[in-house]
PDB file of C-alpha atoms in Angstrom:
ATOM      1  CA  UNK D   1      -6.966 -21.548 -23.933  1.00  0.00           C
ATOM      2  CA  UNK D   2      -7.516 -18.136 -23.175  1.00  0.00           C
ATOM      3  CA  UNK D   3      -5.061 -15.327 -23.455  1.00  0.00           C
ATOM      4  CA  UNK D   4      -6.434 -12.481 -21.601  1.00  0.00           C
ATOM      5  CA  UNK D   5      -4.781  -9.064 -20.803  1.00  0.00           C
ATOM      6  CA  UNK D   6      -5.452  -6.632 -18.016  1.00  0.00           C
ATOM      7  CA  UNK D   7      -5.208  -2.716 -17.815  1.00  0.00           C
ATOM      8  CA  UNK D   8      -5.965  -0.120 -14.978  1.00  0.00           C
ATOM      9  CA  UNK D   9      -7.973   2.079 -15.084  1.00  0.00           C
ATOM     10  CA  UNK D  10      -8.485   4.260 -12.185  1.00  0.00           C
ATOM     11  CA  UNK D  11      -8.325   3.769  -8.505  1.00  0.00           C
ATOM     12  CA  UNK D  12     -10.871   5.327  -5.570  1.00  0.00           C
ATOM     13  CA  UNK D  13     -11.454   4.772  -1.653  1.00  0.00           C
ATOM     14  CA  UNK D  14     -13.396   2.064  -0.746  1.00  0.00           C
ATOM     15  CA  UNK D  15     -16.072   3.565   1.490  1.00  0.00           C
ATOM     16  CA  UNK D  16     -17.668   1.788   4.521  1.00  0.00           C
ATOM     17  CA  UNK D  17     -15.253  -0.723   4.640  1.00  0.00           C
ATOM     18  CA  UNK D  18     -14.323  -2.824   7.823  1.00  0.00           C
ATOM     19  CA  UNK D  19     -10.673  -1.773   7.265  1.00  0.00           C
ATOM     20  CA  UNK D  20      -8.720   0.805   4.871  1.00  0.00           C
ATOM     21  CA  UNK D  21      -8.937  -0.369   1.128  1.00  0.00           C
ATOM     22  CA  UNK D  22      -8.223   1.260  -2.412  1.00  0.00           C
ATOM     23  CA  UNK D  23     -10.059  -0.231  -5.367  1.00  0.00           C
ATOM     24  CA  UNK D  24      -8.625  -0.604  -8.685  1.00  0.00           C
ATOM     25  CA  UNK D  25     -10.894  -0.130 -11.367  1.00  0.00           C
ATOM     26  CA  UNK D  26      -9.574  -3.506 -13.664  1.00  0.00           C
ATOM     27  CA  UNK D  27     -10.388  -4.033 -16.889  1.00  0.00           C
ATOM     28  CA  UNK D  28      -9.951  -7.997 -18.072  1.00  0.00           C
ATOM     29  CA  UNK D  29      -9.852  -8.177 -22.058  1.00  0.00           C
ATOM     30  CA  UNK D  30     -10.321 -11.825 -24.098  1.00  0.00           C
ATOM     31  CA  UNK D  31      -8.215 -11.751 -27.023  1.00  0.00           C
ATOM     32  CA  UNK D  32      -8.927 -15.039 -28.125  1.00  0.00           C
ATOM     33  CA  UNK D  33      -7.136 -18.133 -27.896  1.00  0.00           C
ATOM     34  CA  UNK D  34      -3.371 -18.366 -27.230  1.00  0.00           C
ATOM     35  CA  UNK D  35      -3.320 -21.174 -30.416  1.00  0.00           C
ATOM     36  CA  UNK D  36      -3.677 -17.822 -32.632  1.00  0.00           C
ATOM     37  CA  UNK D  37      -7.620 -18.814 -32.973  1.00  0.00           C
ATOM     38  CA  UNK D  38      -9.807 -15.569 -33.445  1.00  0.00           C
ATOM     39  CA  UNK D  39     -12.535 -17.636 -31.506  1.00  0.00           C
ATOM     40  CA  UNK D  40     -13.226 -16.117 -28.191  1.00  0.00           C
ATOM     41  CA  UNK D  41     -14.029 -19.070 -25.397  1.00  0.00           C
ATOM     42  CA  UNK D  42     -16.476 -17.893 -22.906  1.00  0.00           C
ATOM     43  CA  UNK D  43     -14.830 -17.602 -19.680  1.00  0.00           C
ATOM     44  CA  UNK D  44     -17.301 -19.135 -17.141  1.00  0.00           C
ATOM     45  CA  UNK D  45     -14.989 -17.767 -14.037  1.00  0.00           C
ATOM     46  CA  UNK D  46     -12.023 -15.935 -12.817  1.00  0.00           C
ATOM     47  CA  UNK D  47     -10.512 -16.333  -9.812  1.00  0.00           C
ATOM     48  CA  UNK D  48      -7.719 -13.500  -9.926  1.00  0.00           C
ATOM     49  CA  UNK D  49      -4.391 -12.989  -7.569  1.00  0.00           C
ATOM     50  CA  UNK D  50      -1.801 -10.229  -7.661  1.00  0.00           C
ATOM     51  CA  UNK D  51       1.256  -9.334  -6.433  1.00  0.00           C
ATOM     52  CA  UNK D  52       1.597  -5.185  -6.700  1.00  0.00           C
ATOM     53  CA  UNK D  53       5.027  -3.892  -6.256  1.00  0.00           C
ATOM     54  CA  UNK D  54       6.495  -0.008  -5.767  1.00  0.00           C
ATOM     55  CA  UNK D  55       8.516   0.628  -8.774  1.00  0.00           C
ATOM     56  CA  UNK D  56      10.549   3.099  -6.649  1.00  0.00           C
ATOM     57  CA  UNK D  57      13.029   3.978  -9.462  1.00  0.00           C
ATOM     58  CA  UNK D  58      10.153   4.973 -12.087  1.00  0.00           C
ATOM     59  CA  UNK D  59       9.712   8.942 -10.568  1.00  0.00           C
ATOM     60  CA  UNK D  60      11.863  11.218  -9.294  1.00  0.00           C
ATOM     61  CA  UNK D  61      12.100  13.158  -5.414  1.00  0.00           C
ATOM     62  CA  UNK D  62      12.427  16.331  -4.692  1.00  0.00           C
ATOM     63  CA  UNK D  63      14.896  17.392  -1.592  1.00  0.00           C
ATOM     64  CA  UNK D  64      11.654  16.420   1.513  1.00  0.00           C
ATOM     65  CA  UNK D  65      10.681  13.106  -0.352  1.00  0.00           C
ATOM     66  CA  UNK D  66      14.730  12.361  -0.157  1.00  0.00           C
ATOM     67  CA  UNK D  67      15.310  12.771   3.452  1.00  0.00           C
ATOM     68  CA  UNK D  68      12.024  11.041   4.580  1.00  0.00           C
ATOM     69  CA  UNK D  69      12.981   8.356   2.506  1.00  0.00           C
ATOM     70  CA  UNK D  70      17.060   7.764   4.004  1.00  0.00           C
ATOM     71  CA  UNK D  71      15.908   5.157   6.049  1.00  0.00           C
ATOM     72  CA  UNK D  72      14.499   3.111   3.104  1.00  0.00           C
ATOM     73  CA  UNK D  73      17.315   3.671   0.904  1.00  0.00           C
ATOM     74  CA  UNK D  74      20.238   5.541   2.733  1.00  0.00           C
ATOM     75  CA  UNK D  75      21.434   8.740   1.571  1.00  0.00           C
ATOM     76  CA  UNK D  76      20.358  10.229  -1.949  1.00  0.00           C
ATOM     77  CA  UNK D  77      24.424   9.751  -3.203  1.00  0.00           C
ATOM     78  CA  UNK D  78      23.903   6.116  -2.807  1.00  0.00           C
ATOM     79  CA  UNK D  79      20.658   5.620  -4.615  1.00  0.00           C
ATOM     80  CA  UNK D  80      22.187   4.382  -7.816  1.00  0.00           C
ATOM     81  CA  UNK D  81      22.955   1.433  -5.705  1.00  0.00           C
ATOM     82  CA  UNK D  82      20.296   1.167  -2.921  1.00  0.00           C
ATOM     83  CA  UNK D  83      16.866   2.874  -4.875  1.00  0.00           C
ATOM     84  CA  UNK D  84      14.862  -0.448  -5.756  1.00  0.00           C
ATOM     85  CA  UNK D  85      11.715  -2.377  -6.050  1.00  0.00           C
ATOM     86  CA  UNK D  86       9.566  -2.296  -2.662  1.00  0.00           C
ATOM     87  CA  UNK D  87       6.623  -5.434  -2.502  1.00  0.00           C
ATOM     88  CA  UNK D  88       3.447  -3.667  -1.541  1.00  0.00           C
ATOM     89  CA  UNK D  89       0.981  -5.784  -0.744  1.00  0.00           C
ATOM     90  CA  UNK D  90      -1.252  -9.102  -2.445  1.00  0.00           C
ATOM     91  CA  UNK D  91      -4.838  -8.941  -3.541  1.00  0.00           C
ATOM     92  CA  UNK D  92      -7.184 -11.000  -4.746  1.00  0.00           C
ATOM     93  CA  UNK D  93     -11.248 -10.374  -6.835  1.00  0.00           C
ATOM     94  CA  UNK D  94     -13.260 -12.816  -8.826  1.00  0.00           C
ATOM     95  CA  UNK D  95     -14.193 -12.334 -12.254  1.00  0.00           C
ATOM     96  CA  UNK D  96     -17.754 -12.929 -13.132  1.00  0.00           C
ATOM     97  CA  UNK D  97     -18.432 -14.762 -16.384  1.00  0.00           C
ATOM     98  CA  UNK D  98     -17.908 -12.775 -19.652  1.00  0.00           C
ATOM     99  CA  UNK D  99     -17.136 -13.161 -23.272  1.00  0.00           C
ATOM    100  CA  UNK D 100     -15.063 -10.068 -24.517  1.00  0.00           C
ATOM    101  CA  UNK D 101     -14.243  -7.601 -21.727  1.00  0.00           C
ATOM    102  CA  UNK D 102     -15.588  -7.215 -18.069  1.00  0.00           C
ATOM    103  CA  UNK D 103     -14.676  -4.272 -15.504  1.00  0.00           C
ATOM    104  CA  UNK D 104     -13.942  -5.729 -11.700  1.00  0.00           C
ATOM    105  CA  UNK D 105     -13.185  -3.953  -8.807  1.00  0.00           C
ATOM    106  CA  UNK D 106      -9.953  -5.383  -7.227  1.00  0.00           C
ATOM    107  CA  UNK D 107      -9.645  -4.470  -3.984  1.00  0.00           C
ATOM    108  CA  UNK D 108      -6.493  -3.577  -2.478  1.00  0.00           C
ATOM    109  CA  UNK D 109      -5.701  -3.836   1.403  1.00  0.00           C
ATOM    110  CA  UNK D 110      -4.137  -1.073   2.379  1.00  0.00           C
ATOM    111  CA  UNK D 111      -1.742  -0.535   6.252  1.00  0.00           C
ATOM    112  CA  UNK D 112      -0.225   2.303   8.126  1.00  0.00           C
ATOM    113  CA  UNK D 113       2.195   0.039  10.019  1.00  0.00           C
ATOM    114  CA  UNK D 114       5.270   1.837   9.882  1.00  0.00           C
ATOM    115  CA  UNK D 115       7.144  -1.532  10.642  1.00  0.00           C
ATOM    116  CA  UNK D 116       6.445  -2.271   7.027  1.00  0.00           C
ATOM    117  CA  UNK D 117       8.105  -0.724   3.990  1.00  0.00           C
ATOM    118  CA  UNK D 118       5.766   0.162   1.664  1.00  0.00           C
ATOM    119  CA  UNK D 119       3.760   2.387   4.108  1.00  0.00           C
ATOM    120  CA  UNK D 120       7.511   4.403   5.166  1.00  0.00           C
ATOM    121  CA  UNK D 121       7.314   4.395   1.098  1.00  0.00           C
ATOM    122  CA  UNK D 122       3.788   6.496   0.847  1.00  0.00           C
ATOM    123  CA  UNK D 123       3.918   8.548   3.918  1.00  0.00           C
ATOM    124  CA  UNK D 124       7.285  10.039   2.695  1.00  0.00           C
ATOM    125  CA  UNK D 125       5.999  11.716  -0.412  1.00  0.00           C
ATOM    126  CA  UNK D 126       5.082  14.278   1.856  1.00  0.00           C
ATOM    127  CA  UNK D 127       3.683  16.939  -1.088  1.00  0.00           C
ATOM    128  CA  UNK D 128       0.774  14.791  -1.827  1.00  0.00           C
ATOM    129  CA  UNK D 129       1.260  15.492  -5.233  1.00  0.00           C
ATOM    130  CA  UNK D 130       2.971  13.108  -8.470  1.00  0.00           C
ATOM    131  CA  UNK D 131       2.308   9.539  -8.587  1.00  0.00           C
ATOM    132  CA  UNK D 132       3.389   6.464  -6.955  1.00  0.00           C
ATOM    133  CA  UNK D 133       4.639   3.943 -10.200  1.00  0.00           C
ATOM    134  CA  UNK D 134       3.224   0.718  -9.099  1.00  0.00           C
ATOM    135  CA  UNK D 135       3.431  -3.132 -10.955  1.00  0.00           C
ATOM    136  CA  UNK D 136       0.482  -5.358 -10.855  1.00  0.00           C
ATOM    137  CA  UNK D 137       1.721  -8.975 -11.856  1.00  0.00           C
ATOM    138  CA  UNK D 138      -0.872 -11.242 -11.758  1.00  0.00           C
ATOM    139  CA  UNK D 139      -2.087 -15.366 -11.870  1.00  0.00           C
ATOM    140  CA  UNK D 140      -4.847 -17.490 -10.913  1.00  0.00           C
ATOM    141  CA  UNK D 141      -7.022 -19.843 -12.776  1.00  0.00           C
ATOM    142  CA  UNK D 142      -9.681 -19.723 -15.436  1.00  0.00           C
ATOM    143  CA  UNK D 143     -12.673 -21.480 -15.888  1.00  0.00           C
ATOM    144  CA  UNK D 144     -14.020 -21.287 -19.499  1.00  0.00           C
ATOM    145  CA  UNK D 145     -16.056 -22.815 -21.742  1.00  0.00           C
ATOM    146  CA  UNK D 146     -14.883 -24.067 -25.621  1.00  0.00           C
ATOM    147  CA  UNK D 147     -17.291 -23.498 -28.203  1.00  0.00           C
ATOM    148  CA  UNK D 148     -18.992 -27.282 -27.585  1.00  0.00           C
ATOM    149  CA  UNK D 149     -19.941 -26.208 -23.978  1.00  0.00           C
ATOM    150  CA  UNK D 150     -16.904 -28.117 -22.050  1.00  0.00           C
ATOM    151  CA  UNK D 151     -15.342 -26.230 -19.342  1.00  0.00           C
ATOM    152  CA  UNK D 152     -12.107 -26.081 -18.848  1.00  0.00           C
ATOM    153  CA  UNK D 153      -9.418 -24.978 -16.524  1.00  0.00           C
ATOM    154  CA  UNK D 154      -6.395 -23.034 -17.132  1.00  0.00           C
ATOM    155  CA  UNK D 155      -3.692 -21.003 -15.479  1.00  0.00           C
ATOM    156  CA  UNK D 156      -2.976 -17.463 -15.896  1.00  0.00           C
ATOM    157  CA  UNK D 157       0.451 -16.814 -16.891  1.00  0.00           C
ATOM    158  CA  UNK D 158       2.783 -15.571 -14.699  1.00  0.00           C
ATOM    159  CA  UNK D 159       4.336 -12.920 -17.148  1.00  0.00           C
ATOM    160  CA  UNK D 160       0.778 -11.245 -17.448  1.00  0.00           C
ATOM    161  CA  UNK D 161       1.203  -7.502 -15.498  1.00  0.00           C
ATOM    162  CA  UNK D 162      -0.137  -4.049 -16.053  1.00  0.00           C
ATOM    163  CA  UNK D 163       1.154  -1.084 -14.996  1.00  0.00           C
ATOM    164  CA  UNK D 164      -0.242   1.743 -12.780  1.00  0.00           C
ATOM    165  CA  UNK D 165       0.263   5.414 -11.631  1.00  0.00           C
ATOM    166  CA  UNK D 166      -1.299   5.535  -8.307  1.00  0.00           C
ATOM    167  CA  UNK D 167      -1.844   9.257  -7.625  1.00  0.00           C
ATOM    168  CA  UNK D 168      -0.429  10.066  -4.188  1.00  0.00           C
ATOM    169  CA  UNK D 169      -3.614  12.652  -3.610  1.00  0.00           C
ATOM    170  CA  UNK D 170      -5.658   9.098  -3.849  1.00  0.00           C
ATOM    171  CA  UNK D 171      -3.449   7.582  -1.054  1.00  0.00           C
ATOM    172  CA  UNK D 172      -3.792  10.122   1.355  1.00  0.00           C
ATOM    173  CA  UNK D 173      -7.130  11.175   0.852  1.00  0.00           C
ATOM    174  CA  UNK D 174      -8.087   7.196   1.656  1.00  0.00           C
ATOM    175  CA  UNK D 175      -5.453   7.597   4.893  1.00  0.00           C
ATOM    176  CA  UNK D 176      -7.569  10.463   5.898  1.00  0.00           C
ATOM    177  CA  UNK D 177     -10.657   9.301   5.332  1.00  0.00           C
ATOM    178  CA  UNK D 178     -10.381   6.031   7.110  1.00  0.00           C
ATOM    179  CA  UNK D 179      -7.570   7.619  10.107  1.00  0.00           C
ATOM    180  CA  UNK D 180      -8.396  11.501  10.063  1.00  0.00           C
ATOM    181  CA  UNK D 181      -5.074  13.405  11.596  1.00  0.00           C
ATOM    182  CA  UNK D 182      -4.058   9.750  13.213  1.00  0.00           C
ATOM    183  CA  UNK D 183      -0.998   7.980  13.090  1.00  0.00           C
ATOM    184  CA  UNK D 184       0.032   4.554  14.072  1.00  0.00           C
ATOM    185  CA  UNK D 185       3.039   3.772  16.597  1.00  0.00           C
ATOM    186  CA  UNK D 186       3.927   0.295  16.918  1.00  0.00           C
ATOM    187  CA  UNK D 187       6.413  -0.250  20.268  1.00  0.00           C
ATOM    188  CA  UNK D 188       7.569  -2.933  22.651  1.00  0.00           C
ATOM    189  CA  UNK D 189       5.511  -4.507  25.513  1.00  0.00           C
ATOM    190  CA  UNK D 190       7.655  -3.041  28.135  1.00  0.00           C
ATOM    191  CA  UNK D 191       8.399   0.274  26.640  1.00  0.00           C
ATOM    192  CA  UNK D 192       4.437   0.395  26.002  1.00  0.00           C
ATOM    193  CA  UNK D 193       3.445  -1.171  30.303  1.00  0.00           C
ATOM    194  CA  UNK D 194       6.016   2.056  31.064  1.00  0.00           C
ATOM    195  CA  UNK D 195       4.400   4.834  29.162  1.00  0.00           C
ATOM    196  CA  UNK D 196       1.108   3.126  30.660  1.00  0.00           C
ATOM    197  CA  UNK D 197       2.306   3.443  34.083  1.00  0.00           C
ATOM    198  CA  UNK D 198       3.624   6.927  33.435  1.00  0.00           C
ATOM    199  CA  UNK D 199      -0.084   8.391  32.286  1.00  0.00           C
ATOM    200  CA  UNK D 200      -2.040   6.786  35.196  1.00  0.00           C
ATOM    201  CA  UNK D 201       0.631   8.134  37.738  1.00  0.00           C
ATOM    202  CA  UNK D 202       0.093  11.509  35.998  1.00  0.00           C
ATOM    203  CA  UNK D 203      -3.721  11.096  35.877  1.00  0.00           C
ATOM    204  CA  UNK D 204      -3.765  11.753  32.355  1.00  0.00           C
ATOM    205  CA  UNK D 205      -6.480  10.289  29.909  1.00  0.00           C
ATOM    206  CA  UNK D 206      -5.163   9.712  26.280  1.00  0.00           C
ATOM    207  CA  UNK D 207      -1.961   7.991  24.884  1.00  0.00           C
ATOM    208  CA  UNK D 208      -1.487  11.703  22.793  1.00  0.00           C
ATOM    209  CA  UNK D 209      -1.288  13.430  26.258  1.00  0.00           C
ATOM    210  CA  UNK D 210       1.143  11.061  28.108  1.00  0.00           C
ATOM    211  CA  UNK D 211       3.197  11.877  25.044  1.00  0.00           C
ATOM    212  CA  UNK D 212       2.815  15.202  25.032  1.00  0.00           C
ATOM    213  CA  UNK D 213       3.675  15.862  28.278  1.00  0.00           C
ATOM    214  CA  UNK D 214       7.048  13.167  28.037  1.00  0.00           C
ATOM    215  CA  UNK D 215       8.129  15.762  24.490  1.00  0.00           C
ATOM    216  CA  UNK D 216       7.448  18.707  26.926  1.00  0.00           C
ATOM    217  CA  UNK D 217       9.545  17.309  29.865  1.00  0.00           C
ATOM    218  CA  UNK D 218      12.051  16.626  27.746  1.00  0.00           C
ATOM    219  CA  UNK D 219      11.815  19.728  26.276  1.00  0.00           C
ATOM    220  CA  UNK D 220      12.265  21.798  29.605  1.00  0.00           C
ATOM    221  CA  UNK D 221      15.343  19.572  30.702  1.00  0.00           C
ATOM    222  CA  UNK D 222      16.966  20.940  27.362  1.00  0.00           C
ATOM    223  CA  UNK D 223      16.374  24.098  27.898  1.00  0.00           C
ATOM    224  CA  UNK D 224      17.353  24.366  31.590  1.00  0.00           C
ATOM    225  CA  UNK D 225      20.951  24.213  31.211  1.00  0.00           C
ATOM    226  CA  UNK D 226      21.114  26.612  27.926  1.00  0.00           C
ATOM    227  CA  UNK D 227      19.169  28.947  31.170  1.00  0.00           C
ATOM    228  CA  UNK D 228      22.226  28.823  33.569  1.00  0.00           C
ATOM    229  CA  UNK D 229      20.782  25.768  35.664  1.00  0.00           C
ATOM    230  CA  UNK D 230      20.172  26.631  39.314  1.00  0.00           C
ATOM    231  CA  UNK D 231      21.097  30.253  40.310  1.00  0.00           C
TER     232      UNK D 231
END
């Protein structure tokens, strides 16, 4: 059976796609049989899956990245207790056939739903800068061929992972590229039919005004009693 290992090597923006992906350059190395044989089976097919997870604990934050992250993990004097593992996301790529080595793009959905963790996670390292410590743990099943011609199936093991600095630069130059200065809000039915109501009644034409011009009211009822109210 084969015993293969897999390495990162890079990651870049996936251009023209439908929706916002990174691809991970993946490198998929043979190392012969898992008997100890120094035969190398020729694998036919791969049909790859993976699970990447944030290693959260693997870098350190400076003072912003702590307070933009408190509502992930609480306040920086609990960290030793709440700082953990986040799940990112799950990907999938098939392998074409090779003997020794083979480079595969795998690509890697990406979402800028702040409902779910891992994007809270990236948009809080605010500098752009350092790199996000990532886990790729993989599985899925070979096809190969012995040295008769059979093919055969196998699994891949479930402790086979590889490990990965993502830079944050990458992330947010992929956010920008696919969502240029544009941010998603994700809010209830009725609170959403209300702010709806509010922009037609006010004639205005885009969700950023109707906001706008809710901050701003709210803005001048603050500062009309700090004015002496009505005179």
């Amino acid at each position: 059976m084969p015993d293969l290992d897999f390495v990162v090597e890079g990651a870049e923006i996936a251009l023209n796609s439908v929706s916002p992906l990174l691809l991970f350059k993946l490198r998929v190395t043979s190392k012969g049989a898992s008997n100890g044989s120094t035969a190398r089976e020729e694998i036919a097919s791969l049909a790859l899956h993976c699970q990447i997870q944030i290693e959260a604990t693997r870098r350190t934050y400076d003072p912003v990245d702590q307070a933009r992250l408190s509502e992930l993990f609480g306040v920086p004097q609990r960290w030793s207790q709440t700082l953990r593992t986040l799940l990112w996301t799950h990907a999938s790529a098939a392998v074409p056939p090779f003997t020794d080595t083979c480079a595969v793009d795998l690509p890697v959905p990406c979402t800028f739903d702040f409902n779910v963790a891992a994007a809270k996670y990236f948009d809080a390292l605010a500098d752009g800068e350092g790199e996000i410590p990532l886990m790729l743990q993989f599985s899925g099943t070979i096809f190969y061929r012995e040295s008769d011609g059979t093919l055969q199936i196998a699994r891949v093991p479930w402790h086979k992972e590889a490990a990965f600095r993502l830079p944050v630069a990458t992330w947010r130059a992929m956010r920008d590229y696919y969502y240029p200065n544009t941010a998603w809000m994700c809010v209830q039915r009725d609170v959403f039919e209300r702010l709806e109501r509010y922009r037609t009644e006010r004639g205005l034409t885009g969700w950023d005004q109707a906001l706008t011009s809710l901050l701003d009211e709210t803005r001048s009822e603050q500062a009309w009693p700090a004015q002496g109210g009505l005179k």
